[in-house]
Amino acid sequence: MPAMDEPTTLLVVDDEESIRNALRRFLVQQGYEVTSAALCMQRGAFDYLIKPIDLGHLGRAIHHALQRRHTYLEGQQINQWLKDEVTARVAERRLEQANQERLSVATLEALVNALEAKDPYLRGHSARVADLSATVAAQIGATDEQIEAVRTGGRLHDIGKIGIREEILNKQGPLTPTEYEHVKQHVTVGSQILAPLVHLKDVIGLVRSHHERWDGKGYPDRLAGEAIPLGARIIGAVEIYDAMTTARPYQEKMSAEAAVERIRDLVGTVIDPAVHQALEAVVSHRQALVFLDDAQV
Ligand SMILES: [Fe+2]
């Protein structure tokens, strides 16, 4: 029992905050100390019993509480199942989308192969450019995602040649200025062909810009320096290297070292110096591997 001069403390319990507060104010005015609580109901208590406890009431309360718990757990399980189901469907959809994207690229690559197959000098050109460009991109420190975009860009960079008249594509000897203008359109035609494929967003810029020059005198947008996407600078340089190292109707095939040496003259005007440096490193590494292979035979 508190001493006569000590205030009496009352516990006010109700699950509604407004009622608790009203009662507390009233009782404090009456001179009581008030502690209020009702959080146990909010925190998940199912029921409460008033003493003296009726055992029948207790049994019903327990039964009721267990039923509610069972329903709650069932609800939790359904929620988890739904979450798992949604996660699985999303993963399935992503996989399906990735497969469709791969298929669309494979279809376009087949078109490029068909185009190149007609010309013995061009056969395998895009595949070689893709492979070497990806290696140069890795050498320069590009991310995995950039490397893959460069690889795909390499495979598809000349797809726009589908839109170039065959007699001009296969012409032996130099092109007239008008014919050259027509050939130059392959970069815009290529990017237009790829435009609907949103997953190739980064690749489209590489296709469009692979004939830009470091000094800004290239085409189609006369971009200069680092305004040219890195992948396009790489594909452009590698394309020149590939043209030099494969036989063409107008030139003998050049050795890898001679080609790297020759295109050094284009550094700073046509080719990005950093790209040339990486290309040189990759080519000399490949040559070292070739010598190693020969030595092992
Ligand atoms: Fe090209």
XYZ file of C-alpha atoms and ligand atoms in Angstrom:
298
model
C 0.000 0.000 0.000
C 1.431 3.412 -0.803
C 1.826 5.870 2.057
C -1.068 8.343 2.460
C 0.927 11.246 1.052
C 2.270 9.228 -1.903
C 0.207 9.508 -5.106
C -1.621 6.395 -6.275
C -0.474 4.968 -9.589
C -3.119 3.648 -11.915
C -2.597 1.487 -15.021
C -4.875 2.445 -17.886
C -5.178 -0.217 -20.578
C -6.922 0.371 -23.864
C -5.918 -0.326 -27.471
C -7.105 3.090 -28.694
C -4.576 5.811 -28.073
C -7.181 8.643 -27.973
C -9.190 6.887 -25.212
C -5.997 6.099 -23.265
C -4.935 9.739 -23.443
C -8.360 11.084 -22.437
C -8.506 8.738 -19.424
C -4.930 9.593 -18.481
C -5.690 13.362 -18.572
C -8.820 12.906 -16.496
C -7.068 10.752 -13.873
C -4.000 13.005 -13.671
C -6.364 15.922 -12.954
C -7.809 13.808 -10.139
C -4.315 13.542 -8.631
C -3.378 10.042 -9.748
C -0.154 8.975 -11.393
C -1.052 7.201 -14.579
C 0.783 4.583 -16.597
C -0.970 3.527 -19.761
C -0.528 0.470 -21.977
C -2.336 -1.482 -24.669
C 0.514 -2.293 -27.043
C 0.319 -6.046 -26.341
C -2.872 -6.223 -28.468
C -1.216 -4.224 -31.228
C 1.818 -6.482 -31.046
C -0.122 -9.623 -31.697
C -1.864 -10.792 -28.473
C -5.062 -12.497 -29.631
C -7.236 -12.059 -26.554
C -7.241 -11.336 -22.843
C -9.153 -12.871 -19.994
C -10.461 -11.117 -16.930
C -9.865 -12.805 -13.604
C -11.390 -14.866 -12.064
C -10.804 -17.053 -15.116
C -13.606 -19.247 -16.381
C -11.902 -22.467 -17.639
C -14.473 -22.878 -20.407
C -13.710 -19.368 -21.545
C -9.961 -20.131 -21.379
C -10.415 -23.252 -23.558
C -12.415 -21.279 -26.134
C -9.863 -18.457 -26.100
C -7.008 -20.937 -26.681
C -8.923 -22.658 -29.493
C -9.740 -19.325 -31.046
C -6.133 -18.119 -30.733
C -4.777 -21.327 -32.319
C -7.228 -20.999 -35.203
C -6.168 -17.413 -35.827
C -2.517 -18.430 -35.646
C -3.154 -21.227 -38.154
C -4.901 -18.791 -40.530
C -2.048 -16.304 -40.063
C 0.627 -18.933 -40.832
C -1.355 -20.113 -43.841
C -1.511 -16.511 -45.069
C 2.258 -16.204 -44.587
C 2.808 -19.403 -46.576
C 0.577 -18.180 -49.397
C 2.453 -14.866 -49.463
C 5.804 -16.654 -49.608
C 4.532 -18.949 -52.348
C 3.294 -15.948 -54.316
C 6.651 -14.180 -53.881
C 8.546 -17.313 -55.005
C 6.180 -17.713 -57.938
C 6.633 -14.077 -59.054
C 10.450 -14.363 -58.699
C 10.461 -17.561 -60.758
C 8.226 -16.038 -63.478
C 10.408 -12.905 -63.655
C 13.553 -15.078 -63.988
C 11.841 -17.174 -66.672
C 10.772 -14.031 -68.550
C 14.318 -12.624 -68.365
C 15.754 -15.863 -69.685
C 13.201 -15.899 -72.494
C 14.026 -12.282 -73.325
C 17.785 -12.989 -73.275
C 17.188 -15.945 -75.625
C 15.143 -13.781 -77.977
C 17.858 -11.120 -77.910
C 20.523 -13.713 -78.680
C 18.369 -15.077 -81.477
C 17.880 -11.639 -83.032
C 21.670 -11.028 -82.972
C 22.297 -14.515 -84.399
C 19.838 -13.787 -87.228
C 21.606 -10.526 -88.029
C 24.986 -12.278 -87.899
C 23.645 -14.828 -90.375
C 22.757 -11.935 -92.685
C 26.300 -10.536 -92.349
C 27.747 -13.996 -93.062
C 25.530 -14.318 -96.143
C 26.708 -10.897 -97.321
C 30.371 -11.746 -96.771
C 30.071 -15.220 -98.278
C 29.524 -13.639 -101.717
C 32.932 -11.985 -101.554
C 35.975 -14.228 -100.982
C 37.998 -11.216 -99.794
C 35.459 -10.327 -97.157
C 34.702 -13.807 -95.846
C 35.132 -13.915 -92.070
C 35.976 -10.184 -91.893
C 33.285 -9.241 -89.339
C 33.981 -12.267 -87.127
C 37.727 -11.417 -87.078
C 37.018 -7.729 -86.416
C 34.660 -8.709 -83.564
C 37.181 -11.035 -81.977
C 40.172 -8.688 -82.199
C 38.113 -5.612 -81.211
C 36.873 -7.367 -78.060
C 40.469 -8.285 -77.141
C 41.640 -4.705 -77.728
C 38.724 -3.425 -75.606
C 39.783 -5.756 -72.786
C 43.400 -4.602 -73.176
C 42.289 -0.980 -72.837
C 40.441 -1.814 -69.601
C 36.825 -1.780 -70.824
C 34.140 -3.368 -68.636
C 32.725 -6.815 -69.487
C 29.530 -5.165 -70.693
C 31.466 -2.791 -72.980
C 33.571 -5.686 -74.294
C 30.408 -7.621 -75.223
C 28.939 -4.533 -76.945
C 32.202 -4.155 -78.915
C 32.101 -7.847 -79.876
C 28.502 -7.565 -81.127
C 29.314 -4.218 -82.778
C 32.228 -5.899 -84.562
C 29.977 -8.680 -85.841
C 27.361 -6.215 -87.089
C 29.395 -3.128 -88.018
C 28.985 -3.584 -91.779
C 25.405 -4.921 -91.784
C 24.331 -1.750 -93.584
C 26.157 -2.984 -96.690
C 22.948 -4.935 -97.323
C 21.579 -1.604 -98.525
C 24.494 -0.867 -100.887
C 24.178 -1.707 -104.568
C 25.986 -4.896 -105.388
C 27.774 -3.622 -108.487
C 29.390 -0.941 -106.299
C 30.186 -3.333 -103.431
C 31.862 -5.765 -105.805
C 33.494 -3.165 -108.027
C 37.122 -3.934 -108.830
C 39.161 -0.761 -108.791
C 38.620 2.685 -107.296
C 35.142 4.090 -106.670
C 33.899 7.323 -108.211
C 33.055 10.088 -105.694
C 29.315 9.359 -106.147
C 29.872 5.646 -105.583
C 31.953 6.390 -102.500
C 29.133 8.576 -101.113
C 26.763 5.663 -101.655
C 29.079 3.209 -99.833
C 29.400 5.635 -96.928
C 25.668 5.240 -96.315
C 26.262 1.736 -94.929
C 26.842 3.209 -91.447
C 23.487 5.003 -91.315
C 21.650 2.144 -93.030
C 23.216 -0.243 -90.481
C 22.127 1.826 -87.516
C 18.618 2.128 -89.000
C 18.382 -1.652 -89.416
C 19.313 -2.125 -85.754
C 17.252 0.797 -84.394
C 14.160 -1.265 -83.431
C 16.294 -3.617 -81.315
C 16.344 -1.727 -78.026
C 18.684 -4.249 -76.387
C 21.337 -3.230 -78.958
C 21.159 0.438 -77.921
C 24.920 0.626 -77.182
C 25.847 -1.377 -80.264
C 23.929 0.912 -82.644
C 26.251 3.848 -81.816
C 29.278 1.669 -82.598
C 27.860 0.683 -85.976
C 27.004 4.296 -86.826
C 30.374 5.738 -85.730
C 32.942 3.142 -86.828
C 34.082 5.364 -89.720
C 34.517 8.514 -87.654
C 38.112 9.744 -87.399
C 40.084 10.937 -84.370
C 40.589 14.332 -86.118
C 36.875 14.795 -86.836
C 37.122 14.267 -90.594
C 35.264 10.967 -90.680
C 31.590 10.199 -91.286
C 28.624 10.328 -90.811
C 28.612 12.879 -87.942
C 32.197 14.219 -88.078
C 32.697 13.394 -84.411
C 36.229 13.916 -83.073
C 38.378 12.451 -80.296
C 36.579 11.050 -77.310
C 33.200 12.193 -78.646
C 33.460 9.033 -80.783
C 32.312 6.040 -78.704
C 35.385 4.058 -77.559
C 34.012 0.852 -79.120
C 33.630 2.612 -82.481
C 37.222 3.892 -82.299
C 38.384 0.334 -81.628
C 36.293 -1.277 -84.389
C 37.424 1.421 -86.851
C 41.124 0.794 -86.126
C 40.743 -2.991 -86.136
C 38.834 -2.861 -89.425
C 41.765 -1.047 -91.043
C 44.176 -3.594 -89.523
C 42.047 -6.499 -90.802
C 41.881 -5.005 -94.296
C 45.696 -4.793 -94.334
C 46.309 -8.289 -93.023
C 43.936 -10.072 -95.429
C 44.405 -10.312 -99.177
C 42.349 -7.831 -101.209
C 42.037 -7.567 -104.967
C 44.164 -4.406 -104.904
C 46.780 -5.390 -102.320
C 48.950 -8.211 -101.043
C 48.292 -9.516 -97.567
C 50.506 -7.740 -95.024
C 52.151 -9.302 -91.950
C 50.714 -8.394 -88.538
C 53.817 -6.386 -87.548
C 53.924 -4.555 -90.883
C 50.223 -3.636 -90.563
C 50.643 -2.286 -87.014
C 53.678 -0.350 -88.229
C 51.817 1.006 -91.269
C 48.777 2.180 -89.333
C 51.066 4.020 -86.910
C 51.008 6.741 -89.616
C 47.269 7.109 -88.996
C 47.612 7.684 -85.241
C 46.313 11.083 -84.201
C 44.493 11.670 -87.482
C 42.372 8.590 -88.136
C 43.147 6.443 -85.110
C 42.991 7.124 -81.385
C 46.596 6.852 -80.012
C 45.421 4.823 -76.996
C 43.575 2.365 -79.252
C 46.644 1.945 -81.438
C 48.796 1.285 -78.396
C 46.379 -1.417 -77.193
C 46.144 -2.926 -80.680
C 49.931 -3.064 -80.904
C 50.145 -4.802 -77.507
C 47.468 -7.353 -78.450
C 49.026 -8.093 -81.853
C 52.546 -8.540 -80.448
C 51.146 -10.811 -77.722
C 49.344 -12.891 -80.372
C 52.504 -13.081 -82.455
C 54.448 -14.259 -79.394
C 51.843 -17.023 -78.936
C 52.145 -18.012 -82.607
C 55.965 -18.293 -82.257
C 55.487 -20.311 -79.093
C 53.122 -22.685 -80.939
C 55.602 -23.037 -83.823
C 58.427 -23.751 -81.400
C 56.374 -26.522 -79.786
C 55.596 -28.314 -83.078
Fe 32.436 -0.163 -92.482
